[in-house]
MMTF fields as JSON, N, C-alpha, C and O atoms, coordinates in Angstrom:
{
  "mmtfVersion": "1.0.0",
  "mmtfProducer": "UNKNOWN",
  "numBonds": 415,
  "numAtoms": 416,
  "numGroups": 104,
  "numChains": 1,
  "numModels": 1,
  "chainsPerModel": [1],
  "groupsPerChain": [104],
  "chainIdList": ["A"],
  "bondAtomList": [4, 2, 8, 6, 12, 10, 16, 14, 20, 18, 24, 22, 28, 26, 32, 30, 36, 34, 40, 38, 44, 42, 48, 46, 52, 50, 56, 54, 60, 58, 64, 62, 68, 66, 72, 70, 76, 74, 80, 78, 84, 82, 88, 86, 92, 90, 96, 94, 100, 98, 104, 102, 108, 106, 112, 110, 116, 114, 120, 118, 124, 122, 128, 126, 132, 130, 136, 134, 140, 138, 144, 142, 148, 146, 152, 150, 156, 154, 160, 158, 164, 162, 168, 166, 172, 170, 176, 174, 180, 178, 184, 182, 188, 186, 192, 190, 196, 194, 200, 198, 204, 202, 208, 206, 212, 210, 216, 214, 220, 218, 224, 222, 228, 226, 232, 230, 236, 234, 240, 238, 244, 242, 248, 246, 252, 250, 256, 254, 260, 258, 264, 262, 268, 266, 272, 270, 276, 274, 280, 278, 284, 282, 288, 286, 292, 290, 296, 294, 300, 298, 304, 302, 308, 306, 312, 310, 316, 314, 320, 318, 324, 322, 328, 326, 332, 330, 336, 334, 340, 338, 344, 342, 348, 346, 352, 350, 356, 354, 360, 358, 364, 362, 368, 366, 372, 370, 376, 374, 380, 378, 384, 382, 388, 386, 392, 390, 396, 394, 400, 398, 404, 402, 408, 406, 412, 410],
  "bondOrderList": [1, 1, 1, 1, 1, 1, 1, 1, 1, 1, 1, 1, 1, 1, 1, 1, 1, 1, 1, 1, 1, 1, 1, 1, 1, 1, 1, 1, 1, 1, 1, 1, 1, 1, 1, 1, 1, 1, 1, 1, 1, 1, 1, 1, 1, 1, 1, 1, 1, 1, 1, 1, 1, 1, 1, 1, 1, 1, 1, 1, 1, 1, 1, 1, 1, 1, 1, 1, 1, 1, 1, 1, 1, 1, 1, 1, 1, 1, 1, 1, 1, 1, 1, 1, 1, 1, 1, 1, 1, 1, 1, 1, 1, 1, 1, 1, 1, 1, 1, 1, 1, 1, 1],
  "groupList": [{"groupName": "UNK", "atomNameList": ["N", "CA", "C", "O"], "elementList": ["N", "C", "C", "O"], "formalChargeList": [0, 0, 0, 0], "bondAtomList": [1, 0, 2, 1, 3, 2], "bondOrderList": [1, 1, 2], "singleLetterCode": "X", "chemCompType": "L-PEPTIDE LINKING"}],
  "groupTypeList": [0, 0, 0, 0, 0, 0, 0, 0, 0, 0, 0, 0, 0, 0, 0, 0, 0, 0, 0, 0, 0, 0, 0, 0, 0, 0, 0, 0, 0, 0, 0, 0, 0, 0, 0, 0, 0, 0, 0, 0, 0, 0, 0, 0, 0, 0, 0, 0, 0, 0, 0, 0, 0, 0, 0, 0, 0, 0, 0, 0, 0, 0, 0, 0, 0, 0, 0, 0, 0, 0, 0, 0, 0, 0, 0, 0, 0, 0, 0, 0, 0, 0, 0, 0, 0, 0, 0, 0, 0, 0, 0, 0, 0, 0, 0, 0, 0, 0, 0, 0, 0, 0, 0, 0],
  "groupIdList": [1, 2, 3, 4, 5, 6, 7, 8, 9, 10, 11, 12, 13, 14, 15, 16, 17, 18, 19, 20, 21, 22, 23, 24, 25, 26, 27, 28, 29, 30, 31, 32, 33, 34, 35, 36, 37, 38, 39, 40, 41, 42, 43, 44, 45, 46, 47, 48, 49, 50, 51, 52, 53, 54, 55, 56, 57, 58, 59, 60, 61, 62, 63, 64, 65, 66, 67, 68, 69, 70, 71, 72, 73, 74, 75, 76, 77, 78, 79, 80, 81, 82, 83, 84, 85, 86, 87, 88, 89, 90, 91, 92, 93, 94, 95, 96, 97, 98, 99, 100, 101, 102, 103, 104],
  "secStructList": [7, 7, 6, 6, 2, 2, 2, 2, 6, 2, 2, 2, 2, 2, 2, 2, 2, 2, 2, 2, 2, 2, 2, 2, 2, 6, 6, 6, 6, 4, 4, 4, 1, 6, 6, 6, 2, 2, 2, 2, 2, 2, 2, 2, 2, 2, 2, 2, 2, 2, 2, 2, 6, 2, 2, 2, 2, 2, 2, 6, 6, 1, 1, 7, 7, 1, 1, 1, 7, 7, 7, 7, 1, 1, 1, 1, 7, 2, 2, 2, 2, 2, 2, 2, 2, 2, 2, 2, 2, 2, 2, 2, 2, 2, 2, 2, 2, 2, 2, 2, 2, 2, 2, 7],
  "xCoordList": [12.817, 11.656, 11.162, 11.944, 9.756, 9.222, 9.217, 9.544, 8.815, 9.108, 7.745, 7.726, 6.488, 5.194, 5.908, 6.234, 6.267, 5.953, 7.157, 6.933, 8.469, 9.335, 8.549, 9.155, 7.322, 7.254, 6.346, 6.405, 5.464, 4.198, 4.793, 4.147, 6.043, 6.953, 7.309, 7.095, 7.786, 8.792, 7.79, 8.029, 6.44, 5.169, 4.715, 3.727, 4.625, 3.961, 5.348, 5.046, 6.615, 7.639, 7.322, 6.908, 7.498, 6.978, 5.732, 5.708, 4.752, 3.55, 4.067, 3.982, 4.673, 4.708, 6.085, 6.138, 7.093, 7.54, 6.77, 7.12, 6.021, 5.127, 4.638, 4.733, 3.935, 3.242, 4.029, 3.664, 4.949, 5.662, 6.761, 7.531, 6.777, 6.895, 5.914, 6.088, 4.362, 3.778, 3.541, 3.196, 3.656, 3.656, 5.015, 4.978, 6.154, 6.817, 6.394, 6.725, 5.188, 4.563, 4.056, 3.996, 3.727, 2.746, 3.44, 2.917, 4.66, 5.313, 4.801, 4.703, 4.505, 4.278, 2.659, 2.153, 2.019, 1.011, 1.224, 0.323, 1.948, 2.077, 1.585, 1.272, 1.449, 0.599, -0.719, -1.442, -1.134, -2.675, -3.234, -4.35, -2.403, -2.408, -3.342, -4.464, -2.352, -3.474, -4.802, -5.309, -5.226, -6.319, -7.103, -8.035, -6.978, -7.533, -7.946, -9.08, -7.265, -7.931, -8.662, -9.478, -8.189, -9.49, -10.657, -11.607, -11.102, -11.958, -12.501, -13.492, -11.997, -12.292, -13.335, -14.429, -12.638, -13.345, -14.261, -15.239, -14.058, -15.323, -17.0, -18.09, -16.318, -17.695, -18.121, -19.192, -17.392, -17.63, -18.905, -20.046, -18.561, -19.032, -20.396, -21.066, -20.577, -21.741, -22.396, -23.6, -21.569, -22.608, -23.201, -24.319, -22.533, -23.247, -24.209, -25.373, -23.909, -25.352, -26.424, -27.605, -25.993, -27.327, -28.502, -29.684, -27.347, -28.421, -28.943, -30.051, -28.438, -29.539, -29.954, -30.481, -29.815, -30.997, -32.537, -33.643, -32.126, -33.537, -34.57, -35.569, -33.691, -34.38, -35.641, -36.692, -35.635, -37.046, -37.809, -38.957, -37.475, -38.262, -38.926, -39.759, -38.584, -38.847, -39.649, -40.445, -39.282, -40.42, -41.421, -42.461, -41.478, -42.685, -43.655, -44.828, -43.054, -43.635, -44.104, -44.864, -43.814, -43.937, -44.366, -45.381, -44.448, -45.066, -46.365, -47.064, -46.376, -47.007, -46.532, -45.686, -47.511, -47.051, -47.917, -47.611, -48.989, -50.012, -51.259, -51.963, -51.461, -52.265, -53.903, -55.031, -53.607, -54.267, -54.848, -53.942, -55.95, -56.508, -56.514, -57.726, -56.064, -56.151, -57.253, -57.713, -58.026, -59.623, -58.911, -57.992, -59.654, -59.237, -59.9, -60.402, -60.052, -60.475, -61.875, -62.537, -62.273, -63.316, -64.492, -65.637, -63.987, -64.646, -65.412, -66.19, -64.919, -64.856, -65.928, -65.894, -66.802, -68.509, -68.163, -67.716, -68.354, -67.85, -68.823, -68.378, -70.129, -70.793, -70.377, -70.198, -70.146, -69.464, -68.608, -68.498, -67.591, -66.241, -66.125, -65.405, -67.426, -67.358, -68.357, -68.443, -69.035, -69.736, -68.979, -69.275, -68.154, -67.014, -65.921, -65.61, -65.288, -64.362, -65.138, -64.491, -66.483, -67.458, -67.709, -68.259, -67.726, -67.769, -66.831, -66.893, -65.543, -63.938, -64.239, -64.051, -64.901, -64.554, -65.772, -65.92, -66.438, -67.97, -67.703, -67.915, -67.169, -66.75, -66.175, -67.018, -64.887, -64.494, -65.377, -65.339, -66.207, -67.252, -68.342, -69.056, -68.756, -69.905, -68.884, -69.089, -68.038, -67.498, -67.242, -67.387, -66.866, -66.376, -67.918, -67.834, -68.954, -70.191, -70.704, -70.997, -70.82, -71.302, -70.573, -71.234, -69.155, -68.877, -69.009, -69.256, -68.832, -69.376, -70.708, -70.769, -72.034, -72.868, -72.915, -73.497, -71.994, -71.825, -71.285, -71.603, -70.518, -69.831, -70.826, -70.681, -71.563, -71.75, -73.27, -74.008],
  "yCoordList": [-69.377, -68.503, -68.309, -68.032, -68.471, -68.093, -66.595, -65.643, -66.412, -65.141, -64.25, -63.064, -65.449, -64.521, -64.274, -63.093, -64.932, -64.24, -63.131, -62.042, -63.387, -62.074, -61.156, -60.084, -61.074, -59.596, -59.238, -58.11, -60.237, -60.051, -59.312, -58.371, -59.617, -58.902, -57.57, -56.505, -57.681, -56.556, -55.328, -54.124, -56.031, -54.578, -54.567, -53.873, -54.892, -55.188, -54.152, -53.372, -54.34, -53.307, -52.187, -51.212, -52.274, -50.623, -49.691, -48.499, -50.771, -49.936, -49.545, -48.389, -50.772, -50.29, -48.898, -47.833, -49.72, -48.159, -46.303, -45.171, -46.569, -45.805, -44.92, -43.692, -45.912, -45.568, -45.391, -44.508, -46.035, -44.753, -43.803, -43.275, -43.681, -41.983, -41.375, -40.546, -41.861, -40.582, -40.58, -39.518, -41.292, -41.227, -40.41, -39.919, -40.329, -39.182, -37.661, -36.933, -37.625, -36.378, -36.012, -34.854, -36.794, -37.309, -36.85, -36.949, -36.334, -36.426, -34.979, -34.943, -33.991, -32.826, -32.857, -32.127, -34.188, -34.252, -35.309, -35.331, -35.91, -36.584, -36.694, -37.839, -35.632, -35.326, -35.638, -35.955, -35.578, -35.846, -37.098, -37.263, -37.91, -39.268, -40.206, -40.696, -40.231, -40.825, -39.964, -40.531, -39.434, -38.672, -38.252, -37.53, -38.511, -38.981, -40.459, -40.62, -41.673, -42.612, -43.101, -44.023, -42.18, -42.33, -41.46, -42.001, -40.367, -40.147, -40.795, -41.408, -40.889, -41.933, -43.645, -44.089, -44.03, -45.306, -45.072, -45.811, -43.634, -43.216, -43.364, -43.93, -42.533, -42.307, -43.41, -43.42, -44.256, -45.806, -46.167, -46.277, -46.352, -47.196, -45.772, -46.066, -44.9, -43.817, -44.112, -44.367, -44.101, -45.05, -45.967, -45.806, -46.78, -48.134, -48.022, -48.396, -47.651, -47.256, -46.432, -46.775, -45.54, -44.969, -45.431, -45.191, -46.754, -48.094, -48.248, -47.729, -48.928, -49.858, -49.333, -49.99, -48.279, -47.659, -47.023, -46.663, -47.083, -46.602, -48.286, -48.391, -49.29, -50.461, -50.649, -50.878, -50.547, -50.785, -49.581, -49.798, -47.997, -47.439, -47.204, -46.301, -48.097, -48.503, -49.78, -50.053, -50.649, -51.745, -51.255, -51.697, -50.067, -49.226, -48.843, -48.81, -48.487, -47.527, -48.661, -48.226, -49.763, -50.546, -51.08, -50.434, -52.029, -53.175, -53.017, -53.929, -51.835, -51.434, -52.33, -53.224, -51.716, -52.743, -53.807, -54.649, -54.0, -54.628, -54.364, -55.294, -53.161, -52.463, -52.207, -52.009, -52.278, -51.321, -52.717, -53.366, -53.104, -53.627, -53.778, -53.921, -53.884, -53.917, -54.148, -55.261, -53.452, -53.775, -53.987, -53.376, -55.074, -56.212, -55.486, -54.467, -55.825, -55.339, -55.258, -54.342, -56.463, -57.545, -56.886, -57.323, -55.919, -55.424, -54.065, -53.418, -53.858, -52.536, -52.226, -52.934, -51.488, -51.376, -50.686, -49.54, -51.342, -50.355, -48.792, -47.682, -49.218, -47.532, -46.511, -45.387, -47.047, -45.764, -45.119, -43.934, -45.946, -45.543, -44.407, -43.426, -45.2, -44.467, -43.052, -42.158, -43.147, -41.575, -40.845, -39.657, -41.036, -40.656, -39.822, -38.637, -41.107, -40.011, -39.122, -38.083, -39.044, -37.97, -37.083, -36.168, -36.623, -35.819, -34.984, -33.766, -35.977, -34.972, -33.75, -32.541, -34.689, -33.89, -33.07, -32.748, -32.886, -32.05, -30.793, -29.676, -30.985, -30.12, -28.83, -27.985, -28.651, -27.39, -27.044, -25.845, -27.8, -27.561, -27.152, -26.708, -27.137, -26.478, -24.99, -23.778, -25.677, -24.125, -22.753, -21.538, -23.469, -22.275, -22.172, -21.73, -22.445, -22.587, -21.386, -20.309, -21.781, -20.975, -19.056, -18.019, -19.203, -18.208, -17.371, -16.165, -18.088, -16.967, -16.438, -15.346, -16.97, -16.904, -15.336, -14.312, -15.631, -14.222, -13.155, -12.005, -13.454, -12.469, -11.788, -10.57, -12.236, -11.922, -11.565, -11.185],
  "zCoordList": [90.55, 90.61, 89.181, 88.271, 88.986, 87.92, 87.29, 87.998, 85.868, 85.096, 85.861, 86.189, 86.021, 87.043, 87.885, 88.005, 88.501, 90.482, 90.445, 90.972, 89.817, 89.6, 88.905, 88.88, 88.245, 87.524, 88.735, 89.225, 89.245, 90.168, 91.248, 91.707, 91.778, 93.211, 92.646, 93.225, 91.645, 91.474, 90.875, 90.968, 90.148, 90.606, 91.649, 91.41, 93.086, 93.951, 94.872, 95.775, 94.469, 94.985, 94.493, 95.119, 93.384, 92.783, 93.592, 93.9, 93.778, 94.153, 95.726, 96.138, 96.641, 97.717, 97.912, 98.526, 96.953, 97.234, 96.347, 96.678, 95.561, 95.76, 96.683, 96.703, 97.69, 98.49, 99.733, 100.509, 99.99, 100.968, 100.546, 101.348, 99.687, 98.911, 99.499, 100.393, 98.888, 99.236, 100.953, 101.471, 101.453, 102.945, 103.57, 104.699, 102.745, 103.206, 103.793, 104.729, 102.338, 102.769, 103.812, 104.226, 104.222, 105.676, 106.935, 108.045, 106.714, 108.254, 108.665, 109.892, 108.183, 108.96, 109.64, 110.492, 108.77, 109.835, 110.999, 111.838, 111.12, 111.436, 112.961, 113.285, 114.037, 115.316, 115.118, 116.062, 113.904, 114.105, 113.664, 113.171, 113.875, 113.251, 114.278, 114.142, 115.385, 116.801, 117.029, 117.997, 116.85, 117.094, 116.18, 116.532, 115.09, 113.901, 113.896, 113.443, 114.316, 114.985, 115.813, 115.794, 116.796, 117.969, 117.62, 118.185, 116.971, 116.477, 115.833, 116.228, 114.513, 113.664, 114.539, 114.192, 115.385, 116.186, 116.85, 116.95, 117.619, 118.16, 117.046, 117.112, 116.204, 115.179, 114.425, 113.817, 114.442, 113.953, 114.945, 114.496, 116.44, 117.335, 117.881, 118.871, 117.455, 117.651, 116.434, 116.432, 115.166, 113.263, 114.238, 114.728, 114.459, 114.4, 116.033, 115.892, 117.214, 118.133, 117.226, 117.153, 116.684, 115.642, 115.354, 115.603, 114.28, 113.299, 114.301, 114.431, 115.29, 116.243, 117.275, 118.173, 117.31, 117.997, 116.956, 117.359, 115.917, 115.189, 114.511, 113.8, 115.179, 114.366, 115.211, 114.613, 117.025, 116.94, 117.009, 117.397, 116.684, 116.049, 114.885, 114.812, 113.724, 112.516, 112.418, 111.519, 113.637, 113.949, 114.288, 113.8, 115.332, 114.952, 114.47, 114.843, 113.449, 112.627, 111.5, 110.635, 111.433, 110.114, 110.606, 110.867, 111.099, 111.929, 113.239, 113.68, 113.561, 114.801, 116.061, 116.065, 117.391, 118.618, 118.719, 119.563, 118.034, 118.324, 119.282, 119.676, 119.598, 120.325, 119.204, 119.657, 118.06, 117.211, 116.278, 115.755, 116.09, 114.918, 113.914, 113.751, 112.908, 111.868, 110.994, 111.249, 109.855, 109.397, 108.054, 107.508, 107.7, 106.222, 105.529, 106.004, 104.288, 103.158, 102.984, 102.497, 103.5, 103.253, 104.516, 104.632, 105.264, 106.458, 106.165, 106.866, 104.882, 104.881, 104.024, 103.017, 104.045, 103.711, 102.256, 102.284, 100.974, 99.91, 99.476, 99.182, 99.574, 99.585, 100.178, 99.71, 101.673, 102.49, 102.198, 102.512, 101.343, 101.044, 99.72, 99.531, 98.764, 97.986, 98.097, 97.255, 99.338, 99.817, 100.379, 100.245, 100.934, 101.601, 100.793, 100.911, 99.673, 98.597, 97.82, 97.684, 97.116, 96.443, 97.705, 97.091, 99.113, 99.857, 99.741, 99.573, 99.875, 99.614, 98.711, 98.852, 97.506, 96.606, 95.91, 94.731, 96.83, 96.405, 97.275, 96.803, 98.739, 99.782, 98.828, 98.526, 98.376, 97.972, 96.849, 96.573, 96.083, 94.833, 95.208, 94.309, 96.254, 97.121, 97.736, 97.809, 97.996, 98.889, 97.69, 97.829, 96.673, 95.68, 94.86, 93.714, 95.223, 94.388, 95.179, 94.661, 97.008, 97.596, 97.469, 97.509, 97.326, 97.855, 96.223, 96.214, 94.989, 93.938, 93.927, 93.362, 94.475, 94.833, 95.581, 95.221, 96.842, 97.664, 97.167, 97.468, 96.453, 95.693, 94.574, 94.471, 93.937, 92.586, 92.891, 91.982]
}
């Protein structure tokens, strides 16, 4: 046997006896061990129905169903657009124009 694989085993003992040391500790829980697993698998297999139940509501929402049209860029009348955003924003500039008006 080589000088590796004897040091490689004999840390690889160390760690495992390590680790059941600390699994000694473990015995007073030790009842909740099975049922901590089956929970545990449950909530795995409810994670994962979750994911895939929200994927084709996200196809949804991103993609649409195809019911609905879509208008290109190229469709879209540019004056209107830009009478449209100067309305937005004349609306509260008229509203706060009018109401100092009333006030004053």
């Amino acid at each position: 046997m080589s000088l590796q694989i004897y040091c490689a085993l004999k840390v690889y003992y160390k760690d495992v006896k390590t680790y059941f040391r600390l699994l000694s500790f473990a015995k007073p829980i030790k009842k909740y061990a099975i049922p901590y697993i089956i929970c545990t698998l449950i909530s795995v297999i409810f994670g994962t129905l979750n994911l895939t139940l929200l994927v084709p509501l996200l196809q949804v929402l991103f993609r649409g169903t195809g019911d609905v049209e879509i208008v290109s860029k190229e469709s879209i009348n540019q004056p209107e657009a830009i009478t449209l955003v100067i309305g937005l924003y004349m609306r509260p500039i008229r509203y706060i124009i009018t109401w100092e008006r009333m006030t004053h």
